[in-house]
mmCIF file of C-alpha atoms in Angstrom:
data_model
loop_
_atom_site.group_PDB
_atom_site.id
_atom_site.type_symbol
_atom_site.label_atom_id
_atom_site.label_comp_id
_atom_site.label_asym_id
_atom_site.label_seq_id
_atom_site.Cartn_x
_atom_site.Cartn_y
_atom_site.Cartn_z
ATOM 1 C CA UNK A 1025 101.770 102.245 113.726
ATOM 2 C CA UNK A 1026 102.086 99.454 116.296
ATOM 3 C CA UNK A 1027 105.306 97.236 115.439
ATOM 4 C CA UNK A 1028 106.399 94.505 117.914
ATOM 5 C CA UNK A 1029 107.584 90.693 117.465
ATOM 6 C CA UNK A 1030 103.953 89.553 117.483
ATOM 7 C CA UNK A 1031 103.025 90.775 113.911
ATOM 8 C CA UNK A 1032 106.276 90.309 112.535
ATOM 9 C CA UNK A 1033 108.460 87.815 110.606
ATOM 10 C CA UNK A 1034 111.963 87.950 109.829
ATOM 11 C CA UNK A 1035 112.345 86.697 106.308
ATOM 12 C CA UNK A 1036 116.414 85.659 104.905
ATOM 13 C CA UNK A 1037 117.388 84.205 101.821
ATOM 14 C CA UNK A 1038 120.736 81.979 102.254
ATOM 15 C CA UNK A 1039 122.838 80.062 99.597
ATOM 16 C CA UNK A 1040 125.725 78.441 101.368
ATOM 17 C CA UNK A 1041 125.888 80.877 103.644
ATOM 18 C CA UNK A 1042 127.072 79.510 106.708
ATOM 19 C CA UNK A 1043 130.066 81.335 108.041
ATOM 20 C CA UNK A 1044 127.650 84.710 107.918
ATOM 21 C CA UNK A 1045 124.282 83.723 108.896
ATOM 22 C CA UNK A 1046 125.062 82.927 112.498
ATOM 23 C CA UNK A 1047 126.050 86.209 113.618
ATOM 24 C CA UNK A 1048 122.757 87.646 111.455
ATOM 25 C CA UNK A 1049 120.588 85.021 113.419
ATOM 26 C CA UNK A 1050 121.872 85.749 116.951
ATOM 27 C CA UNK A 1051 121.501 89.709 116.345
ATOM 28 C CA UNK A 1052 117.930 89.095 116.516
ATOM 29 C CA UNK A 1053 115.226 88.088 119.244
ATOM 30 C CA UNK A 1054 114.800 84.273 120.158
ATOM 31 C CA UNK A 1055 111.315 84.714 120.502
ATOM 32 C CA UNK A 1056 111.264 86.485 116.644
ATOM 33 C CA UNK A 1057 109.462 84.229 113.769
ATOM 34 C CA UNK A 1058 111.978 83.528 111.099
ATOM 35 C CA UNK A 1059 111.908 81.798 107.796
ATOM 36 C CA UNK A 1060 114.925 81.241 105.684
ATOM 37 C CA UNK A 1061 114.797 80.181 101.628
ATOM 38 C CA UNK A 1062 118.034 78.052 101.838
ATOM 39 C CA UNK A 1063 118.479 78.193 97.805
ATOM 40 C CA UNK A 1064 121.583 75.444 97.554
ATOM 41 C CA UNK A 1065 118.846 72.947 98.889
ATOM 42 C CA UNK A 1066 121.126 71.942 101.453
ATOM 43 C CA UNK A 1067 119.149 69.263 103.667
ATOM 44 C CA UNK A 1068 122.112 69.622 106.346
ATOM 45 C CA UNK A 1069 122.407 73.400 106.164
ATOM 46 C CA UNK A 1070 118.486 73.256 107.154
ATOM 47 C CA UNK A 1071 118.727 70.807 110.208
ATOM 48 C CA UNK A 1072 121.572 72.821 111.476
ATOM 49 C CA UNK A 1073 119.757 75.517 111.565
ATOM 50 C CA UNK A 1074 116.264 74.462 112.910
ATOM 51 C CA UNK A 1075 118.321 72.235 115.601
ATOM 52 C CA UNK A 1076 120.345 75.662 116.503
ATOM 53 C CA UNK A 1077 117.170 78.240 116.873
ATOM 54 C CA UNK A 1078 114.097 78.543 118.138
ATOM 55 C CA UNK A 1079 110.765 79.966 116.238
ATOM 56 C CA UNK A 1080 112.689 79.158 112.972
ATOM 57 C CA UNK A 1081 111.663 77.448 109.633
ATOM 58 C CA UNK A 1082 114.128 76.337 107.178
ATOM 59 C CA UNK A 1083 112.646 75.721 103.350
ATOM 60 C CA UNK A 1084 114.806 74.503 101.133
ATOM 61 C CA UNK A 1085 114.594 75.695 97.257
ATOM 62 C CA UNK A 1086 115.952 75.684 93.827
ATOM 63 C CA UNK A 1087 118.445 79.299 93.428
ATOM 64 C CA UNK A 1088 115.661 81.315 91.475
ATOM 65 C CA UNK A 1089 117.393 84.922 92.625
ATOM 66 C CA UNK A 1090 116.850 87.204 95.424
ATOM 67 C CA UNK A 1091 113.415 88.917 94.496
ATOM 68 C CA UNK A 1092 111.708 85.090 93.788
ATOM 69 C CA UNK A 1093 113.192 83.884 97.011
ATOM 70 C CA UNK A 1094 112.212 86.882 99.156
ATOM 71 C CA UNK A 1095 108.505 86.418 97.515
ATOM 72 C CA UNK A 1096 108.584 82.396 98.666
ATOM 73 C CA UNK A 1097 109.481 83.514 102.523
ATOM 74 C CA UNK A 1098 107.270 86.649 102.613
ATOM 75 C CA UNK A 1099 104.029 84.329 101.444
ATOM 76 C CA UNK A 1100 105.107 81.925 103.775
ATOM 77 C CA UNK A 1101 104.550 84.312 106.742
ATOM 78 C CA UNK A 1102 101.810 84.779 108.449
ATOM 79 C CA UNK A 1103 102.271 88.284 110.151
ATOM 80 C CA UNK A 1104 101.290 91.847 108.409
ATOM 81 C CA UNK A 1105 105.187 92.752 108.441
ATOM 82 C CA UNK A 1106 107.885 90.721 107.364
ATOM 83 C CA UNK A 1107 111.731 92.098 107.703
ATOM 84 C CA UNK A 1108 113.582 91.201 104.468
ATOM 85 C CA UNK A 1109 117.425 90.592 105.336
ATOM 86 C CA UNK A 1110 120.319 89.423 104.018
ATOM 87 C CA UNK A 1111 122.640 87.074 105.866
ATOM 88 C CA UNK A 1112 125.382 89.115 106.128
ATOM 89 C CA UNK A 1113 123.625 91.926 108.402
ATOM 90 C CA UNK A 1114 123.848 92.194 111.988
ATOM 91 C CA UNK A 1115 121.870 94.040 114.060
ATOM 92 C CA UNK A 1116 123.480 96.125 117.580
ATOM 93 C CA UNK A 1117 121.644 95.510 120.772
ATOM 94 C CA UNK A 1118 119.134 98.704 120.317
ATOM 95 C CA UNK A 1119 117.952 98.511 116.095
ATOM 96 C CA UNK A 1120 114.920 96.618 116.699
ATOM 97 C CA UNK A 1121 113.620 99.102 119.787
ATOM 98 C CA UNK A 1122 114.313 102.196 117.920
ATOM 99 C CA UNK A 1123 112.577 100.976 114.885
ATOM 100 C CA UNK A 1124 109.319 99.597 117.317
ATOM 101 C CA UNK A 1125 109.456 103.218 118.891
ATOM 102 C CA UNK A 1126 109.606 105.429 115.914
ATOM 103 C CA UNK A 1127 107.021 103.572 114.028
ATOM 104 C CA UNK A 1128 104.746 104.805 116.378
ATOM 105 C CA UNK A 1129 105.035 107.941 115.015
ATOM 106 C CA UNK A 1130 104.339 106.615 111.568
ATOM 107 C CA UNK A 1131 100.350 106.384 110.759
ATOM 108 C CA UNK A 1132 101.185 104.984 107.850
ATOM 109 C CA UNK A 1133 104.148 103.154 105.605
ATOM 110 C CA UNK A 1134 105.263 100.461 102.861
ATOM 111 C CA UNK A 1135 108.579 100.185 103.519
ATOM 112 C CA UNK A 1136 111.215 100.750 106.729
ATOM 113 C CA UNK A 1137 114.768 100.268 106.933
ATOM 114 C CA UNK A 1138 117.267 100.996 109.721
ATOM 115 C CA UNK A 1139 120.387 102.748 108.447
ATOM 116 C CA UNK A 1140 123.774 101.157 107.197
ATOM 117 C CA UNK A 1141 126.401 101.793 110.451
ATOM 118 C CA UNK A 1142 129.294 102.713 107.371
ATOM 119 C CA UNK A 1143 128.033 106.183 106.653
ATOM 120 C CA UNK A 1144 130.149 105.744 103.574
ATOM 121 C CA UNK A 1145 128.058 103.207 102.108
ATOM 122 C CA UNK A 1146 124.937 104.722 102.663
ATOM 123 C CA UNK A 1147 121.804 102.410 101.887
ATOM 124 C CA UNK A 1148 119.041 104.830 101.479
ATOM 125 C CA UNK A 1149 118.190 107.286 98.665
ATOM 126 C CA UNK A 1150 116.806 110.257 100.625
ATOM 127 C CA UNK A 1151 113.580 112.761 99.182
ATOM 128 C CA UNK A 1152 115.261 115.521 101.304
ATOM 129 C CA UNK A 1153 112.275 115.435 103.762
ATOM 130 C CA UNK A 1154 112.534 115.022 107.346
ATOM 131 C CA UNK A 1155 109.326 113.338 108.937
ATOM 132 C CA UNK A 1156 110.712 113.712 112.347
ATOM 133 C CA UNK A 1157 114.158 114.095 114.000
ATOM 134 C CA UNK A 1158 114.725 110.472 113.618
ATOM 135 C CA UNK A 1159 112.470 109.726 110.905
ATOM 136 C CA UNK A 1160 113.924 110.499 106.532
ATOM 137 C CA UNK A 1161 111.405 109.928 104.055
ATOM 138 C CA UNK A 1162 113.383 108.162 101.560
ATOM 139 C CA UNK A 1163 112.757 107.558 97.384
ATOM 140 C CA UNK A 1164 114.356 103.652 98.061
ATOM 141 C CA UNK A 1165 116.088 101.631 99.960
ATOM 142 C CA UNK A 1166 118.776 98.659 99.841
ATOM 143 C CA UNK A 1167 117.191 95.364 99.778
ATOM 144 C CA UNK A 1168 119.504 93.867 102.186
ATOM 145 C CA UNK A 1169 117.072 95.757 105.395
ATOM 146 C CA UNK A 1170 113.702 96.190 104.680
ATOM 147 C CA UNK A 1171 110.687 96.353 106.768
ATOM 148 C CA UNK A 1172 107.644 95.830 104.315
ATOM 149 C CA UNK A 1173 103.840 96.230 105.251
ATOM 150 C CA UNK A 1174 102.486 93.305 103.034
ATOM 151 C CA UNK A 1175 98.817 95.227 103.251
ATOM 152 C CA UNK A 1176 100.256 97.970 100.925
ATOM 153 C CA UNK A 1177 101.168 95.393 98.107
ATOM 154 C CA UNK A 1178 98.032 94.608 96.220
ATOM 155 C CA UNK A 1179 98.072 90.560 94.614
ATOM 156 C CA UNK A 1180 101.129 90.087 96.959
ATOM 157 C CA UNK A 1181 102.778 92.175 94.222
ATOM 158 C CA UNK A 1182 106.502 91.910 95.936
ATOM 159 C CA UNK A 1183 109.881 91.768 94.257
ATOM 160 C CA UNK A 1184 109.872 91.360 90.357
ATOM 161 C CA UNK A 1185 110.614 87.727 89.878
ATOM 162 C CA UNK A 1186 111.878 88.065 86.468
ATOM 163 C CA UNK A 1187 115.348 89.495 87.924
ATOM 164 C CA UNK A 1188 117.847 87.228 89.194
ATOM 165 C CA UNK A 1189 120.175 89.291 90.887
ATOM 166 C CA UNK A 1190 120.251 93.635 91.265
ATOM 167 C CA UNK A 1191 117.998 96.200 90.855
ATOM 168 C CA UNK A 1192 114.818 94.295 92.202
ATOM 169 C CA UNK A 1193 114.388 96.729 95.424
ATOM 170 C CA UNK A 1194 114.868 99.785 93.332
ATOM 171 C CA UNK A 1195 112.050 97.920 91.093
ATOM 172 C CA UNK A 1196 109.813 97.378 94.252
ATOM 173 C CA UNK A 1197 110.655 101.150 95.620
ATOM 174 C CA UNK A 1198 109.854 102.582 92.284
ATOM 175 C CA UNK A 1199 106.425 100.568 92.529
ATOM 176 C CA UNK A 1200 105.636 102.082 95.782
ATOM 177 C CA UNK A 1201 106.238 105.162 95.647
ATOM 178 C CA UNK A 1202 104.598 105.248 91.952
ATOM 179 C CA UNK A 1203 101.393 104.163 93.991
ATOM 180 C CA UNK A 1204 101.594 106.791 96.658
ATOM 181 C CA UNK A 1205 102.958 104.496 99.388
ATOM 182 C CA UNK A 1206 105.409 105.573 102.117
ATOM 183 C CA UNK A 1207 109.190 104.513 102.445
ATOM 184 C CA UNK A 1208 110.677 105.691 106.039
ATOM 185 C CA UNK A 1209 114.697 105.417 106.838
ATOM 186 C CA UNK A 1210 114.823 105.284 110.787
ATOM 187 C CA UNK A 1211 118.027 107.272 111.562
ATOM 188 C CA UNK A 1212 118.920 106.366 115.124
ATOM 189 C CA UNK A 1213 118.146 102.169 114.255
ATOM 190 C CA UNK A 1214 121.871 101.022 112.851
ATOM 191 C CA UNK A 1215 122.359 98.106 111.320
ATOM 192 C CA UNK A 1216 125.843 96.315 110.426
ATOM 193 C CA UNK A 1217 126.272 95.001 106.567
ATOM 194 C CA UNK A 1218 129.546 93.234 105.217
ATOM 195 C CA UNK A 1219 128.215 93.238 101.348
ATOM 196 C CA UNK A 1220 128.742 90.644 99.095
ATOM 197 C CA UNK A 1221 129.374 88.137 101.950
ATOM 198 C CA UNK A 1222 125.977 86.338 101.747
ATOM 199 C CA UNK A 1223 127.808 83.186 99.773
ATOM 200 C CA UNK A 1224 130.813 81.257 100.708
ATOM 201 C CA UNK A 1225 131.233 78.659 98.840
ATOM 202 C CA UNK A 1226 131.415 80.292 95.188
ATOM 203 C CA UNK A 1227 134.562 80.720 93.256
ATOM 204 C CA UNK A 1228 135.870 84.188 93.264
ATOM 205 C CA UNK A 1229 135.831 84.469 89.228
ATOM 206 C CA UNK A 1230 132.836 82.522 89.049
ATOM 207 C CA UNK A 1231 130.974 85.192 91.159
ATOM 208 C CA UNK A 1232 132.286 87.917 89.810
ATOM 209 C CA UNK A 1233 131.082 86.786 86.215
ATOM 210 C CA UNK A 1234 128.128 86.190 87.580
ATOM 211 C CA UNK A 1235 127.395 89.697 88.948
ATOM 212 C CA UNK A 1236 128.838 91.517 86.128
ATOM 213 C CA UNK A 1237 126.287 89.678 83.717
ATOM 214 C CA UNK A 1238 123.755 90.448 85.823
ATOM 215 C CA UNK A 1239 124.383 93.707 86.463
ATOM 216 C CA UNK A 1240 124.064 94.834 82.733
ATOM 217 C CA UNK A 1241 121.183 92.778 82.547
ATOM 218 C CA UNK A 1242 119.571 93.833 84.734
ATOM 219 C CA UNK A 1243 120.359 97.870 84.105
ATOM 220 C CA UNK A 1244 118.479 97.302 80.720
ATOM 221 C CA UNK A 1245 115.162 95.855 82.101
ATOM 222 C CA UNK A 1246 114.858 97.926 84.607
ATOM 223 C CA UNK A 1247 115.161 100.447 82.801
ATOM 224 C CA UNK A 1248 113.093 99.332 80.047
ATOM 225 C CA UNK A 1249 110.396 98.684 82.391
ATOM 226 C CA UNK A 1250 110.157 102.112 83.475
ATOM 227 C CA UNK A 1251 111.259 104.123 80.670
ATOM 228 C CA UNK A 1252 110.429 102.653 77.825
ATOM 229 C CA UNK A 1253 112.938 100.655 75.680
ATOM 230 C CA UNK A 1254 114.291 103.664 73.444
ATOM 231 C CA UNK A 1255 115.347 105.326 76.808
ATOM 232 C CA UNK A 1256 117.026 102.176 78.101
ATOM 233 C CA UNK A 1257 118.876 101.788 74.815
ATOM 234 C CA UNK A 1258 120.576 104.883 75.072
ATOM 235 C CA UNK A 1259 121.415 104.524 78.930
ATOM 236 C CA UNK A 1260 123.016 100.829 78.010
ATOM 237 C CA UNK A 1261 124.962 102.377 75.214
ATOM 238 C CA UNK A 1262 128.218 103.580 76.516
ATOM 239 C CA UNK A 1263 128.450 100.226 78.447
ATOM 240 C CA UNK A 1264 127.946 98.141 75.378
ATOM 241 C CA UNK A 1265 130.285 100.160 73.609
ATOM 242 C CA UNK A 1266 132.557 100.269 76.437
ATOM 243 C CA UNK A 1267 132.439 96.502 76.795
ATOM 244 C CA UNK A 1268 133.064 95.706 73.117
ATOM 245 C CA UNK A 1269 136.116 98.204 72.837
ATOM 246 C CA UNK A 1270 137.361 96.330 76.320
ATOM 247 C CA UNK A 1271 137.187 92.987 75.002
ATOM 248 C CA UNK A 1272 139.271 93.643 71.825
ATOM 249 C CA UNK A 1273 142.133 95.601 74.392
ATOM 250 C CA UNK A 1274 142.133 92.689 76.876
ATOM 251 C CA UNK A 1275 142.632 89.837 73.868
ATOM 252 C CA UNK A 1276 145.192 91.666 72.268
ATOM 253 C CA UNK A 1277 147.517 92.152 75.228
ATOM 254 C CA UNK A 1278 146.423 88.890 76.295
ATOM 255 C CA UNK A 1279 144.793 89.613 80.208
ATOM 256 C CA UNK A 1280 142.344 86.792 80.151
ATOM 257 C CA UNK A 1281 141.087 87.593 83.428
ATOM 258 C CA UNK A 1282 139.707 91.153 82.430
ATOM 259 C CA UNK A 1283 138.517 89.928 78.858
ATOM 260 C CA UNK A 1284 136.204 87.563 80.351
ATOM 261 C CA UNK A 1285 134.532 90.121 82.896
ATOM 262 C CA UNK A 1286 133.489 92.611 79.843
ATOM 263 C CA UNK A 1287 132.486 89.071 77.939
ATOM 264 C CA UNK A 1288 129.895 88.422 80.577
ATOM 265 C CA UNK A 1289 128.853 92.141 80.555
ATOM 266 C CA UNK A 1290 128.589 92.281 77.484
ATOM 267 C CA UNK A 1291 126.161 88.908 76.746
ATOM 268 C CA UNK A 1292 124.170 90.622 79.842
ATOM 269 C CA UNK A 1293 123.659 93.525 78.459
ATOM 270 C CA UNK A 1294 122.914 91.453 74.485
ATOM 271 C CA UNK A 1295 120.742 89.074 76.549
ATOM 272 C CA UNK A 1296 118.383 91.162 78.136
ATOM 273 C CA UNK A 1297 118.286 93.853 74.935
ATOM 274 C CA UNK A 1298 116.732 91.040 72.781
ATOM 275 C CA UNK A 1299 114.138 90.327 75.631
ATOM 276 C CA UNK A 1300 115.940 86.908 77.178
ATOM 277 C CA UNK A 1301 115.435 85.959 80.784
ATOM 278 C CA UNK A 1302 118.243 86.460 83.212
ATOM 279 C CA UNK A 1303 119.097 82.501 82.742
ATOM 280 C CA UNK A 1304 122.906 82.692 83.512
ATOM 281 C CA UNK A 1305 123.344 81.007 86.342
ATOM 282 C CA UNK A 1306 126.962 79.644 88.144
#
């Protein structure tokens, strides 16, 4: 398949992110298109930005999650292939090329994403099937790389905007490969990744209550949505129970800190059980 910069747009969702995205932005090509969903609405963070690059827009938004915001840039594009990233990525010298060249290869794909450099944090989930030397067909893929053909998504059907935070690209891989649709790893195109670096301006507790409320939620409507809600109960038992049992330890030898983590885990996994929205914001 023929990838190059013409029929592609770089698409990164920011919120405060400004000591990261600068390094993400000069990894790639000037000449790239690139759209960023700046979710703190942060007027300044957007002229920076626009004043800074070239062939960029800035659109500033209300923080709806990842999966909305990644749906806002990708329909803003205009090319066939947009390249979901996260701000905290940088690219070496040679990703782009070896992805362009490989795809060649490729008659046909949904999803492409180089390979994490930290080969102990690998960001692929592999079908044990080589394609070609370079080339692993993969089950899914971490959200913070991916390189999707929008013609494969019928309706602009794109990341699940009912989750806020987790899980949505393991949503969106399930989806594809449910439909038939290809997901390639390309294993000679690295690509640097900090995690959980994309915000800088959040309270370390704050953050962490966030994610851990989020991340039960989100286990449970996942797998509700593609299990059935019997299955999901069981797999969100032991962390229910779990959280419950750590609450009660925590208060009684009075560690605050820790009480309030399994609190939030546990009203994310109780929220999303009795069919609320992921609301919980910071």
């Amino acid at each position: 398949m023929n990838l190059n910069l013409n029929n592609l747009t770089f698409v990164i969702v920011t919120y405060n992110s400004e000591t990261v995205i600068n390094k993400c932005l000069d990894s790639l090509p000037k000449e790239a298109s690139k759209i960023i969903i700046e979710n703190s609405n942060n007027i300044e963070t957007k002229n920076y930005l626009e004043k800074k690059y070239d062939n960029i827009k800035v659109f500033l938004s209300e923080n709806d999650g990842m999966g909305s915001s990644n749906n806002k840039g990708i329909n803003k594009s205009s090319t066939q292939f947009v390249f979901i990233l996260n701000p905290d990525t940088v690219f070496k010298n040679d990703t782009l090329k070896k992805i362009f060249d490989e795809a060649k290869l490729i008659d046909d794909f949904a999803i492409i994403s180089p390979i994490n450099s930290d080969p102990n944090h690998p960001n692929y989930k592999s079908s044990n099937k080589l394609f070609s030397e370079n080339i692993i067909e993969a089950n899914s893929v971490d959200g913070f790389a991916m390189l999707i053909n929008k013609k494969k998504f019928e309706e602009n059907n794109f990341f699940d905007e009912k989750i806020f935070l987790f899980l949505e690209n393991d949503d969106l891989c399930k989806r594809t490969k449910k439909l038939g649709n290809n997901i390639y790893v390309i294993k000679n195109a690295l690509i640097d990744h900090k995690g959980f670096s994309s915000s800088t301006k959040i309270d370390k507790d704050k953050l962490e209550h966030l994610r851990n409320w989020h991340w039960m939620w989100s286990k449970f409507y996942f797998n509700k949505k593609h299990y059935g809600f019997f299955q999901a109960f069981i797999y969100i038992l032991p962390s229910l129970l779990s959280s419950i049992l750590k609450i009660l330890i925590f208060s009684i030898i009075l560690n605050n800190k820790k009480r309030k983590i399994y609190q939030y885990r546990f009203f994310g996994i109780l929220n999303s059980i009795i069919g609320k929205s992921s609301w919980y914001r910071i």
